[in-house]
Amino acid sequence: MSIGPLKSPIVAPVNPRLTAAIHAAIETYPTGQLGHIVASMPAPLAIKYVPAKYAKKYVTGAVRQLRISTSAGFTWGTGTYVSPLLFPISTAIFGRVGIVARFDPTGWRVFDGTKTTNQKLYIDWIRMQPLHGSLTLTMHSQLANQYLRDLFRMAHTIDCVLFRPDQFNATYTSLHSDVWMNVTDWTTTGAIAIGDSTRFVGAQFTVLLDEEFSPDQYDIERATLIGPISSRQSNAIIMADIVKAYNARHHVAIEA
Amino acid sequence: MKGLLALSADFIDRLSGGAGEVESEAYETRLASILAADRRLADDLVRIASELTPEDVPLLPRSGWQWFCGFLATRSTRPPDDFLHALFDGTTNIVLRLRTIQTLTTLPQDVDGLHRYRMEHAPSLQTFPQPWLRNRMQRIVQDRARDRVGPRAVEQAYDLLFLLMQVGNEVTMAAASVLLAHEWAGMAELRARVAEFIQPLDEETRAAWNEGLHL
């Protein structure tokens, strides 16, 4: 659920018409692409892949929540990064162990960053920032990007950003059709929270992938080290298998 | 107790992205299981934070402090003001300075304090409710010997002002307004430099900034 009006929103001015355009672009679920995505799944489910080395606590059930990502390197700032289960192996490039969790997007304010018109709105918005020059020219661009994207999401109370993958493997990830999500947890004053995400519940080890990936020099492409061994099944079939396993509290193995 | 923080420095560095995103994610998961296994750990970290002094800034890397302040914010607390002054002064990195100001202005007590203050006071630099910002601004403008308030003070005021404008929340915009309204030797120059920023903007945005800063 959306948490409603926040106590201390960002109030620094930008052009009022730009603000209005951004607000008009933000869709409230179930309107928009997230609505279509969720309607295409048996339930609102998301998946996050974790390296086996660090997945034990999920496998044993000791950890049942997803963590909010805080590293500056993530595409849309601080938040919980997942892919909707409709794209069941899109993020498998990040680890062999798939954690499935439920979410309730009712009332979420969604910024669809897959649309070029919306990307342009964000770019126009950062141009209007008082320290735009310094933030653009700093060598610490990851920190600046994280700061600006967090601020943009706070300023417009964005619960969820949809975006295309910007890391990929040709067998697992489609740059043109897959959608990834960054979901915001809020503090009571409208800042972005960190720690356990309250947006996702019932996080459960559900997928074990028979593949290892190796990042290239800039971690843009992640090459498979084992497969492909078998032909890839459709997303719909894989999703159905994963949902069945999740509901039965089992896991499903996916061949390389 | 603070030694625990020093012992945790590598862990917090990796948690905050010092070894890349995948490692950071893994350390988030590790932290979750550690916090679940030791229910007192979070309270211990809050207690350690309350004891921090300016000399403790080297205990963690800068990005580690950024993470730690975020962690403390989830418990509605933060390190003492003198520590945060040292953290702010110890870096020229603009993002880390912006994050420090966010840390100081987004807790419920900061926002509630501003709302209460607005009901009871005409805003002024002397009575501004957020103590860290009040002290910072007073330090810049307090020199009564006007001939000693030279370009450096105006530069400091300008830097702080634009950080406040960039953070852009209720508390920082209120602070920016009182700094601009305060009568001191550098007032005219500071306002002139803000005008240089606002003047080239389109008419609507200019009007919005003038209104937001009470110019």
Tab-separated table of C-alpha atoms in Angstrom:
chain	number	residue	atom	x	y	z
A	1	MET	CA	0.000	0.000	0.000
A	2	SER	CA	1.062	3.583	-0.572
A	3	ILE	CA	1.688	5.294	2.765
A	4	GLY	CA	-0.172	8.481	1.817
A	5	PRO	CA	0.848	12.118	2.250
A	6	LEU	CA	4.333	12.494	3.631
A	7	LYS	CA	5.337	14.815	6.380
A	8	SER	CA	8.231	16.650	4.819
A	9	PRO	CA	8.219	16.535	1.039
A	10	ILE	CA	10.846	18.175	-1.081
A	11	VAL	CA	9.703	21.731	-1.669
A	12	ALA	CA	12.573	23.273	-3.645
A	13	PRO	CA	11.112	24.753	-6.809
A	14	VAL	CA	11.539	23.617	-10.366
A	15	ASN	CA	9.509	24.878	-13.290
A	16	PRO	CA	5.838	24.381	-12.315
A	17	ARG	CA	4.955	23.044	-15.762
A	18	LEU	CA	7.740	20.469	-15.507
A	19	THR	CA	6.507	19.453	-12.064
A	20	ALA	CA	3.002	19.086	-13.451
A	21	ALA	CA	4.304	17.006	-16.363
A	22	ILE	CA	6.194	14.693	-13.996
A	23	HIS	CA	3.144	14.277	-11.791
A	24	ALA	CA	1.039	13.562	-14.859
A	25	ALA	CA	3.571	10.949	-15.950
A	26	ILE	CA	3.450	9.125	-12.607
A	27	GLU	CA	0.835	6.408	-12.778
A	28	THR	CA	-1.054	5.097	-9.807
A	29	TYR	CA	-1.310	1.322	-9.813
A	30	PRO	CA	-3.164	-0.442	-11.403
A	31	THR	CA	-2.909	2.130	-14.183
A	32	GLY	CA	0.113	1.749	-16.438
A	33	GLN	CA	2.749	-0.843	-17.160
A	34	LEU	CA	3.001	-2.248	-13.623
A	35	GLY	CA	-0.737	-2.921	-13.757
A	36	HIS	CA	-0.306	-4.842	-17.005
A	37	ILE	CA	2.646	-6.766	-15.596
A	38	VAL	CA	0.843	-7.770	-12.403
A	39	ALA	CA	-2.262	-8.697	-14.366
A	40	SER	CA	-0.087	-11.073	-16.371
A	41	MET	CA	1.032	-12.951	-13.268
A	42	PRO	CA	-0.986	-15.293	-11.015
A	43	ALA	CA	-0.224	-12.935	-8.096
A	44	PRO	CA	2.010	-9.907	-7.457
A	45	LEU	CA	5.303	-11.742	-7.092
A	46	ALA	CA	8.859	-10.569	-7.583
A	47	ILE	CA	12.170	-12.380	-7.763
A	48	LYS	CA	15.647	-11.428	-6.719
A	49	TYR	CA	18.708	-13.582	-7.379
A	50	VAL	CA	21.421	-13.802	-4.754
A	51	PRO	CA	24.903	-15.310	-5.093
A	52	ALA	CA	24.996	-18.797	-3.550
A	53	LYS	CA	27.813	-17.701	-1.281
A	54	TYR	CA	25.426	-15.391	0.566
A	55	ALA	CA	22.100	-17.183	0.147
A	56	LYS	CA	22.290	-19.659	3.014
A	57	LYS	CA	20.097	-17.614	5.343
A	58	TYR	CA	17.344	-17.574	2.751
A	59	VAL	CA	17.761	-21.285	2.068
A	60	THR	CA	17.439	-22.098	5.765
A	61	GLY	CA	14.585	-19.639	6.180
A	62	ALA	CA	16.468	-17.553	8.753
A	63	VAL	CA	15.927	-14.443	6.611
A	64	ARG	CA	12.420	-13.879	5.196
A	65	GLN	CA	12.692	-10.268	4.038
A	66	LEU	CA	14.445	-8.550	1.180
A	67	ARG	CA	17.012	-5.898	2.007
A	68	ILE	CA	17.005	-2.387	0.648
A	69	SER	CA	20.024	-1.781	-1.586
A	70	THR	CA	22.158	1.161	-0.538
A	71	SER	CA	25.169	0.936	-2.814
A	72	ALA	CA	25.722	3.962	-5.040
A	73	GLY	CA	26.105	1.804	-8.127
A	74	PHE	CA	22.444	0.897	-8.519
A	75	THR	CA	20.532	2.366	-11.439
A	76	TRP	CA	17.708	4.232	-9.711
A	77	GLY	CA	19.153	4.989	-6.295
A	78	THR	CA	18.443	3.485	-2.890
A	79	GLY	CA	15.672	0.897	-2.846
A	80	THR	CA	14.736	-2.741	-3.238
A	81	TYR	CA	15.695	-4.084	-6.653
A	82	VAL	CA	13.725	-6.988	-8.061
A	83	SER	CA	12.199	-8.115	-11.300
A	84	PRO	CA	8.533	-9.002	-11.566
A	85	LEU	CA	8.162	-12.777	-11.775
A	86	LEU	CA	6.853	-12.263	-15.310
A	87	PHE	CA	10.575	-12.001	-16.186
A	88	PRO	CA	11.632	-14.970	-14.092
A	89	ILE	CA	15.284	-15.298	-15.094
A	90	SER	CA	16.078	-11.748	-16.156
A	91	THR	CA	18.083	-10.998	-13.014
A	92	ALA	CA	19.567	-14.487	-12.654
A	93	ILE	CA	22.820	-12.962	-13.880
A	94	PHE	CA	23.351	-11.747	-10.297
A	95	GLY	CA	23.284	-15.119	-8.543
A	96	ARG	CA	22.219	-18.745	-8.597
A	97	VAL	CA	19.651	-18.578	-5.826
A	98	GLY	CA	16.276	-17.057	-6.661
A	99	ILE	CA	14.314	-15.512	-3.798
A	100	VAL	CA	10.620	-14.978	-4.499
A	101	ALA	CA	8.539	-12.513	-2.485
A	102	ARG	CA	5.020	-11.099	-2.580
A	103	PHE	CA	4.167	-7.415	-2.835
A	104	ASP	CA	1.004	-5.342	-2.689
A	105	PRO	CA	1.231	-2.510	-5.226
A	106	THR	CA	-2.193	-1.049	-4.397
A	107	GLY	CA	-1.967	2.715	-4.735
A	108	TRP	CA	1.720	2.751	-5.618
A	109	ARG	CA	2.899	5.801	-7.514
A	110	VAL	CA	4.886	4.352	-10.385
A	111	PHE	CA	7.383	6.175	-12.573
A	112	ASP	CA	7.845	4.211	-15.749
A	113	GLY	CA	11.471	4.830	-16.607
A	114	THR	CA	11.232	2.529	-19.611
A	115	LYS	CA	9.455	5.313	-21.531
A	116	THR	CA	11.723	7.753	-23.325
A	117	THR	CA	9.314	10.624	-22.609
A	118	ASN	CA	9.664	9.934	-18.895
A	119	GLN	CA	13.452	9.617	-19.165
A	120	LYS	CA	13.438	13.088	-20.709
A	121	LEU	CA	11.367	14.458	-17.821
A	122	TYR	CA	13.981	13.205	-15.374
A	123	ILE	CA	16.793	14.713	-17.408
A	124	ASP	CA	14.929	18.048	-17.590
A	125	TRP	CA	14.411	17.898	-13.840
A	126	ILE	CA	18.092	17.381	-13.004
A	127	ARG	CA	18.967	20.330	-15.233
A	128	MET	CA	16.908	22.536	-12.928
A	129	GLN	CA	18.745	21.548	-9.765
A	130	PRO	CA	20.669	24.348	-8.026
A	131	LEU	CA	23.865	22.296	-7.974
A	132	HIS	CA	23.302	20.638	-11.322
A	133	GLY	CA	26.710	21.726	-12.616
A	134	SER	CA	28.706	20.411	-9.680
A	135	LEU	CA	26.699	17.201	-9.511
A	136	THR	CA	27.186	16.560	-13.210
A	137	LEU	CA	30.880	17.341	-13.300
A	138	THR	CA	32.029	15.545	-10.174
A	139	MET	CA	34.250	12.528	-10.706
A	140	HIS	CA	32.088	10.751	-8.108
A	141	SER	CA	29.305	10.288	-10.622
A	142	GLN	CA	27.823	7.210	-8.970
A	143	LEU	CA	27.326	9.097	-5.719
A	144	ALA	CA	25.808	12.034	-7.596
A	145	ASN	CA	23.488	9.801	-9.616
A	146	GLN	CA	22.313	8.013	-6.512
A	147	TYR	CA	21.713	11.327	-4.763
A	148	LEU	CA	19.756	12.846	-7.661
A	149	ARG	CA	17.638	9.768	-8.275
A	150	ASP	CA	16.805	9.469	-4.591
A	151	LEU	CA	15.890	13.160	-4.533
A	152	PHE	CA	13.727	12.859	-7.646
A	153	ARG	CA	11.837	9.945	-6.119
A	154	MET	CA	11.399	11.801	-2.829
A	155	ALA	CA	10.312	15.006	-4.544
A	156	HIS	CA	7.561	13.183	-6.395
A	157	THR	CA	6.752	10.504	-3.818
A	158	ILE	CA	7.550	7.704	-6.249
A	159	ASP	CA	6.941	4.275	-4.751
A	160	CYS	CA	8.293	2.321	-7.690
A	161	VAL	CA	10.477	2.967	-10.730
A	162	LEU	CA	10.311	0.617	-13.699
A	163	PHE	CA	13.363	0.469	-15.918
A	164	ARG	CA	15.073	-1.664	-18.526
A	165	PRO	CA	18.056	-3.823	-17.609
A	166	ASP	CA	21.386	-2.114	-18.062
A	167	GLN	CA	23.373	-5.257	-17.341
A	168	PHE	CA	22.653	-8.330	-19.367
A	169	ASN	CA	23.289	-11.771	-20.746
A	170	ALA	CA	21.758	-12.535	-24.121
A	171	THR	CA	20.257	-15.848	-22.987
A	172	TYR	CA	18.732	-14.576	-19.784
A	173	THR	CA	18.033	-10.897	-20.202
A	174	SER	CA	16.134	-9.002	-22.852
A	175	LEU	CA	17.160	-5.359	-22.962
A	176	HIS	CA	14.068	-4.400	-24.929
A	177	SER	CA	11.270	-6.244	-23.171
A	178	ASP	CA	12.347	-7.078	-19.615
A	179	VAL	CA	11.390	-4.739	-16.811
A	180	TRP	CA	13.168	-4.364	-13.507
A	181	MET	CA	11.793	-2.547	-10.485
A	182	ASN	CA	13.197	-0.355	-7.760
A	183	VAL	CA	10.714	-0.079	-4.908
A	184	THR	CA	10.896	2.613	-2.227
A	185	ASP	CA	10.453	2.183	1.494
A	186	TRP	CA	9.688	5.500	3.200
A	187	THR	CA	10.488	6.946	6.596
A	188	THR	CA	7.747	8.946	8.305
A	189	THR	CA	9.273	12.188	7.080
A	190	GLY	CA	9.408	11.229	3.447
A	191	ALA	CA	13.047	10.180	3.314
A	192	ILE	CA	14.037	6.866	1.751
A	193	ALA	CA	14.406	4.148	4.357
A	194	ILE	CA	17.100	1.482	4.477
A	195	GLY	CA	17.215	-1.932	6.158
A	196	ASP	CA	14.575	-4.625	5.641
A	197	SER	CA	12.037	-3.765	2.982
A	198	THR	CA	8.477	-3.753	4.273
A	199	ARG	CA	7.206	-3.687	0.702
A	200	PHE	CA	7.987	-7.351	0.099
A	201	VAL	CA	6.831	-10.160	2.332
A	202	GLY	CA	7.224	-13.897	2.422
A	203	ALA	CA	10.664	-13.890	0.818
A	204	GLN	CA	11.492	-17.505	0.133
A	205	PHE	CA	14.225	-19.486	-1.582
A	206	THR	CA	12.458	-20.824	-4.679
A	207	VAL	CA	14.896	-21.165	-7.585
A	208	LEU	CA	18.267	-22.823	-7.961
A	209	LEU	CA	19.990	-22.080	-11.239
A	210	ASP	CA	22.666	-24.374	-12.718
A	211	GLU	CA	24.739	-21.506	-14.027
A	212	GLU	CA	27.545	-19.176	-13.043
A	213	PHE	CA	28.164	-15.776	-14.577
A	214	SER	CA	31.281	-13.738	-14.994
A	215	PRO	CA	31.101	-9.956	-15.326
A	216	ASP	CA	33.086	-8.213	-18.050
A	217	GLN	CA	35.481	-5.413	-17.242
A	218	TYR	CA	32.784	-2.814	-16.540
A	219	ASP	CA	30.121	-5.281	-15.385
A	220	ILE	CA	27.905	-4.438	-18.353
A	221	GLU	CA	27.657	-7.944	-19.726
A	222	ARG	CA	27.682	-11.091	-17.628
A	223	ALA	CA	28.917	-14.093	-19.558
A	224	THR	CA	27.668	-17.616	-18.821
A	225	LEU	CA	30.419	-19.967	-17.624
A	226	ILE	CA	28.576	-23.271	-18.039
A	227	GLY	CA	25.683	-23.089	-20.492
A	228	PRO	CA	23.657	-22.857	-22.462
A	229	ILE	CA	23.214	-26.625	-22.123
A	230	SER	CA	19.490	-26.913	-22.769
A	231	SER	CA	17.087	-24.825	-24.794
A	232	ARG	CA	15.417	-22.079	-22.853
A	233	GLN	CA	11.767	-22.519	-21.927
A	234	SER	CA	9.385	-19.600	-22.268
A	235	ASN	CA	9.069	-17.103	-19.434
A	236	ALA	CA	5.461	-18.157	-18.944
A	237	ILE	CA	6.384	-21.801	-18.339
A	238	ILE	CA	9.268	-20.919	-16.022
A	239	MET	CA	7.040	-18.491	-14.106
A	240	ALA	CA	4.334	-21.135	-13.680
A	241	ASP	CA	6.881	-23.630	-12.320
A	242	ILE	CA	8.262	-21.045	-9.905
A	243	VAL	CA	4.815	-20.029	-8.647
A	244	LYS	CA	3.953	-23.671	-8.047
A	245	ALA	CA	7.197	-24.203	-6.125
A	246	TYR	CA	6.725	-20.975	-4.122
A	247	ASN	CA	3.215	-21.936	-3.075
A	248	ALA	CA	4.388	-25.429	-2.111
A	249	ARG	CA	7.414	-23.969	-0.264
A	250	HIS	CA	9.732	-26.011	-2.478
A	251	HIS	CA	12.278	-24.902	-5.014
A	252	VAL	CA	12.644	-25.451	-8.709
A	253	ALA	CA	15.903	-26.141	-10.527
A	254	ILE	CA	16.606	-24.362	-13.800
A	255	GLU	CA	19.128	-25.873	-16.191
A	256	ALA	CA	21.916	-23.815	-17.597
B	1	MET	CA	32.268	0.633	22.720
B	2	LYS	CA	33.526	2.773	19.854
B	3	GLY	CA	36.184	0.178	19.187
B	4	LEU	CA	33.394	-2.054	17.916
B	5	LEU	CA	32.753	0.472	15.186
B	6	ALA	CA	36.418	0.459	14.228
B	7	LEU	CA	36.379	-3.347	14.141
B	8	SER	CA	33.328	-3.179	11.887
B	9	ALA	CA	34.885	-0.677	9.488
B	10	ASP	CA	35.626	-3.195	6.725
B	11	PHE	CA	32.186	-4.741	7.053
B	12	ILE	CA	30.459	-1.347	6.834
B	13	ASP	CA	32.695	-0.333	3.931
B	14	ARG	CA	31.598	-3.392	1.950
B	15	LEU	CA	28.010	-2.914	3.049
B	16	SER	CA	28.042	0.638	1.723
B	17	GLY	CA	29.385	-0.358	-1.670
B	18	GLY	CA	33.135	-0.182	-1.165
B	19	ALA	CA	33.577	-3.534	-2.951
B	20	GLY	CA	30.823	-3.191	-5.534
B	21	GLU	CA	27.082	-3.644	-5.739
B	22	VAL	CA	26.904	-7.433	-5.561
B	23	GLU	CA	29.107	-7.493	-2.476
B	24	SER	CA	27.025	-4.708	-0.936
B	25	GLU	CA	23.856	-6.744	-1.461
B	26	ALA	CA	25.483	-9.770	0.103
B	27	TYR	CA	26.552	-7.753	3.134
B	28	GLU	CA	23.019	-6.392	3.514
B	29	THR	CA	21.822	-9.993	3.779
B	30	ARG	CA	24.580	-10.837	6.229
B	31	LEU	CA	23.672	-7.803	8.323
B	32	ALA	CA	20.015	-8.825	8.360
B	33	SER	CA	20.909	-12.239	9.749
B	34	ILE	CA	23.312	-10.743	12.287
B	35	LEU	CA	20.681	-8.270	13.493
B	36	ALA	CA	18.150	-11.087	13.693
B	37	ALA	CA	20.537	-13.213	15.741
B	38	ASP	CA	21.580	-10.403	18.092
B	39	ARG	CA	18.581	-8.292	19.038
B	40	ARG	CA	20.717	-5.918	21.109
B	41	LEU	CA	23.126	-5.030	18.320
B	42	ALA	CA	20.998	-2.232	16.880
B	43	ASP	CA	20.662	-0.635	20.317
B	44	ASP	CA	24.417	-0.957	20.838
B	45	LEU	CA	25.065	0.834	17.557
B	46	VAL	CA	22.680	3.623	18.563
B	47	ARG	CA	24.506	3.928	21.868
B	48	ILE	CA	27.876	4.065	20.123
B	49	ALA	CA	26.566	6.788	17.823
B	50	SER	CA	25.556	8.913	20.802
B	51	GLU	CA	29.147	8.819	22.061
B	52	LEU	CA	30.845	9.885	18.826
B	53	THR	CA	33.157	12.886	18.939
B	54	PRO	CA	34.917	14.805	16.153
B	55	GLU	CA	38.037	12.690	16.719
B	56	ASP	CA	36.080	9.610	15.644
B	57	VAL	CA	35.591	10.635	12.017
B	58	PRO	CA	38.516	8.441	10.822
B	59	LEU	CA	36.897	5.313	12.307
B	60	LEU	CA	34.898	4.683	9.119
B	61	PRO	CA	35.267	5.574	5.449
B	62	ARG	CA	33.028	8.464	4.330
B	63	SER	CA	30.584	6.232	2.514
B	64	GLY	CA	30.484	4.093	5.650
B	65	TRP	CA	29.370	7.079	7.708
B	66	GLN	CA	26.724	7.795	5.112
B	67	TRP	CA	25.374	4.272	5.537
B	68	PHE	CA	25.663	4.464	9.332
B	69	CYS	CA	23.699	7.728	9.456
B	70	GLY	CA	21.025	6.122	7.289
B	71	PHE	CA	20.894	3.164	9.655
B	72	LEU	CA	20.544	5.494	12.652
B	73	ALA	CA	17.786	7.427	10.875
B	74	THR	CA	15.682	4.258	10.813
B	75	ARG	CA	15.811	4.540	14.597
B	76	SER	CA	15.078	8.282	14.556
B	77	THR	CA	18.479	9.258	15.804
B	78	ARG	CA	21.843	10.508	14.549
B	79	PRO	CA	25.329	11.252	15.880
B	80	PRO	CA	25.946	14.388	17.983
B	81	ASP	CA	26.154	17.753	16.229
B	82	ASP	CA	29.857	18.349	16.875
B	83	PHE	CA	30.658	15.026	15.238
B	84	LEU	CA	28.520	15.952	12.222
B	85	HIS	CA	30.276	19.334	11.986
B	86	ALA	CA	33.585	17.466	11.798
B	87	LEU	CA	32.210	15.021	9.229
B	88	PHE	CA	30.909	17.914	7.125
B	89	ASP	CA	34.129	19.913	7.401
B	90	GLY	CA	36.277	16.879	6.737
B	91	THR	CA	35.160	16.447	3.142
B	92	THR	CA	34.764	18.646	0.111
B	93	ASN	CA	32.690	15.997	-1.631
B	94	ILE	CA	29.457	17.705	-2.490
B	95	VAL	CA	27.274	14.598	-2.272
B	96	LEU	CA	28.571	13.610	1.141
B	97	ARG	CA	27.889	17.153	2.352
B	98	LEU	CA	24.378	17.028	0.919
B	99	ARG	CA	23.810	13.677	2.599
B	100	THR	CA	25.032	15.057	5.929
B	101	ILE	CA	22.529	17.899	5.693
B	102	GLN	CA	19.794	15.406	4.799
B	103	THR	CA	20.757	13.438	7.906
B	104	LEU	CA	20.266	16.602	9.952
B	105	THR	CA	16.921	17.621	8.535
B	106	THR	CA	14.800	14.556	7.914
B	107	LEU	CA	14.195	13.060	11.355
B	108	PRO	CA	10.661	13.501	12.754
B	109	GLN	CA	11.983	15.787	15.503
B	110	ASP	CA	13.500	18.137	12.898
B	111	VAL	CA	10.291	18.428	10.927
B	112	ASP	CA	8.081	18.674	14.008
B	113	GLY	CA	10.483	21.237	15.462
B	114	LEU	CA	10.150	23.419	12.388
B	115	HIS	CA	6.372	23.160	12.370
B	116	ARG	CA	6.146	24.132	16.059
B	117	TYR	CA	8.665	26.928	15.554
B	118	ARG	CA	6.681	28.443	12.705
B	119	MET	CA	3.631	28.694	14.943
B	120	GLU	CA	5.524	30.492	17.681
B	121	HIS	CA	8.247	32.575	16.036
B	122	ALA	CA	8.947	34.960	13.235
B	123	PRO	CA	11.726	33.024	11.496
B	124	SER	CA	15.203	34.290	12.265
B	125	LEU	CA	18.714	33.010	12.159
B	126	GLN	CA	19.143	33.468	15.925
B	127	THR	CA	16.195	31.255	16.819
B	128	PHE	CA	16.186	28.745	13.966
B	129	PRO	CA	15.079	25.434	15.518
B	130	GLN	CA	17.561	23.026	13.923
B	131	PRO	CA	20.627	23.532	16.141
B	132	TRP	CA	23.288	22.278	13.719
B	133	LEU	CA	22.099	24.563	10.948
B	134	ARG	CA	21.581	27.457	13.362
B	135	ASN	CA	25.136	27.133	14.702
B	136	ARG	CA	26.568	26.748	11.227
B	137	MET	CA	24.836	29.838	9.914
B	138	GLN	CA	25.633	31.870	13.014
B	139	ARG	CA	29.285	30.931	12.752
B	140	ILE	CA	29.411	32.311	9.238
B	141	VAL	CA	27.674	35.621	9.924
B	142	GLN	CA	28.456	36.278	13.581
B	143	ASP	CA	31.640	38.305	13.211
B	144	ARG	CA	30.545	41.732	14.375
B	145	ALA	CA	33.678	43.436	13.156
B	146	ARG	CA	32.290	44.027	9.710
B	147	ASP	CA	35.638	44.672	8.147
B	148	ARG	CA	36.630	41.115	9.039
B	149	VAL	CA	33.685	39.591	7.228
B	150	GLY	CA	35.316	39.313	3.898
B	151	PRO	CA	34.911	37.206	0.782
B	152	ARG	CA	35.582	33.995	2.699
B	153	ALA	CA	32.481	34.386	4.856
B	154	VAL	CA	30.349	35.154	1.817
B	155	GLU	CA	31.838	32.134	0.061
B	156	GLN	CA	30.973	29.917	3.006
B	157	ALA	CA	27.480	31.352	3.163
B	158	TYR	CA	27.048	30.812	-0.569
B	159	ASP	CA	28.260	27.208	-0.368
B	160	LEU	CA	25.949	26.410	2.540
B	161	LEU	CA	23.027	28.217	0.947
B	162	PHE	CA	23.240	26.229	-2.261
B	163	LEU	CA	23.572	22.975	-0.368
B	164	LEU	CA	20.406	23.906	1.535
B	165	MET	CA	18.607	24.786	-1.689
B	166	GLN	CA	19.750	21.534	-3.289
B	167	VAL	CA	18.585	19.368	-0.380
B	168	GLY	CA	15.367	21.292	-0.811
B	169	ASN	CA	13.205	19.954	2.014
B	170	GLU	CA	11.051	22.069	4.325
B	171	VAL	CA	13.748	22.482	6.954
B	172	THR	CA	16.575	23.381	4.576
B	173	MET	CA	14.449	25.770	2.530
B	174	ALA	CA	13.401	27.509	5.755
B	175	ALA	CA	17.070	27.744	6.747
B	176	ALA	CA	18.000	29.147	3.328
B	177	SER	CA	15.314	31.798	3.733
B	178	VAL	CA	16.517	32.950	7.144
B	179	LEU	CA	20.129	33.022	5.956
B	180	LEU	CA	19.158	35.236	3.035
B	181	ALA	CA	17.030	37.478	5.252
B	182	HIS	CA	19.675	37.928	7.913
B	183	GLU	CA	21.316	41.357	8.025
B	184	TRP	CA	25.085	41.034	8.079
B	185	ALA	CA	28.029	42.434	6.181
B	186	GLY	CA	27.776	39.818	3.457
B	187	MET	CA	24.021	40.026	2.982
B	188	ALA	CA	23.979	42.121	-0.190
B	189	GLU	CA	26.653	40.083	-1.911
B	190	LEU	CA	25.014	36.789	-0.977
B	191	ARG	CA	21.647	37.961	-2.298
B	192	ALA	CA	23.299	39.226	-5.458
B	193	ARG	CA	24.839	35.831	-6.082
B	194	VAL	CA	21.534	34.079	-5.547
B	195	ALA	CA	20.011	36.534	-8.011
B	196	GLU	CA	22.663	35.459	-10.523
B	197	PHE	CA	21.350	31.907	-10.193
B	198	ILE	CA	17.684	32.848	-10.355
B	199	GLN	CA	17.787	35.556	-13.032
B	200	PRO	CA	18.522	33.346	-16.072
B	201	LEU	CA	15.712	30.935	-15.191
B	202	ASP	CA	12.392	31.110	-16.984
B	203	GLU	CA	9.801	33.414	-15.466
B	204	GLU	CA	7.737	30.739	-13.726
B	205	THR	CA	10.728	29.036	-12.133
B	206	ARG	CA	12.157	32.391	-11.098
B	207	ALA	CA	8.885	33.291	-9.409
B	208	ALA	CA	8.818	29.906	-7.655
B	209	TRP	CA	12.342	30.366	-6.285
B	210	ASN	CA	11.599	33.933	-5.173
B	211	GLU	CA	8.552	32.678	-3.351
B	212	GLY	CA	10.352	29.627	-1.914
B	213	LEU	CA	13.196	31.744	-0.567
B	214	HIS	CA	10.965	34.662	0.454
B	215	LEU	CA	12.934	37.078	-1.699
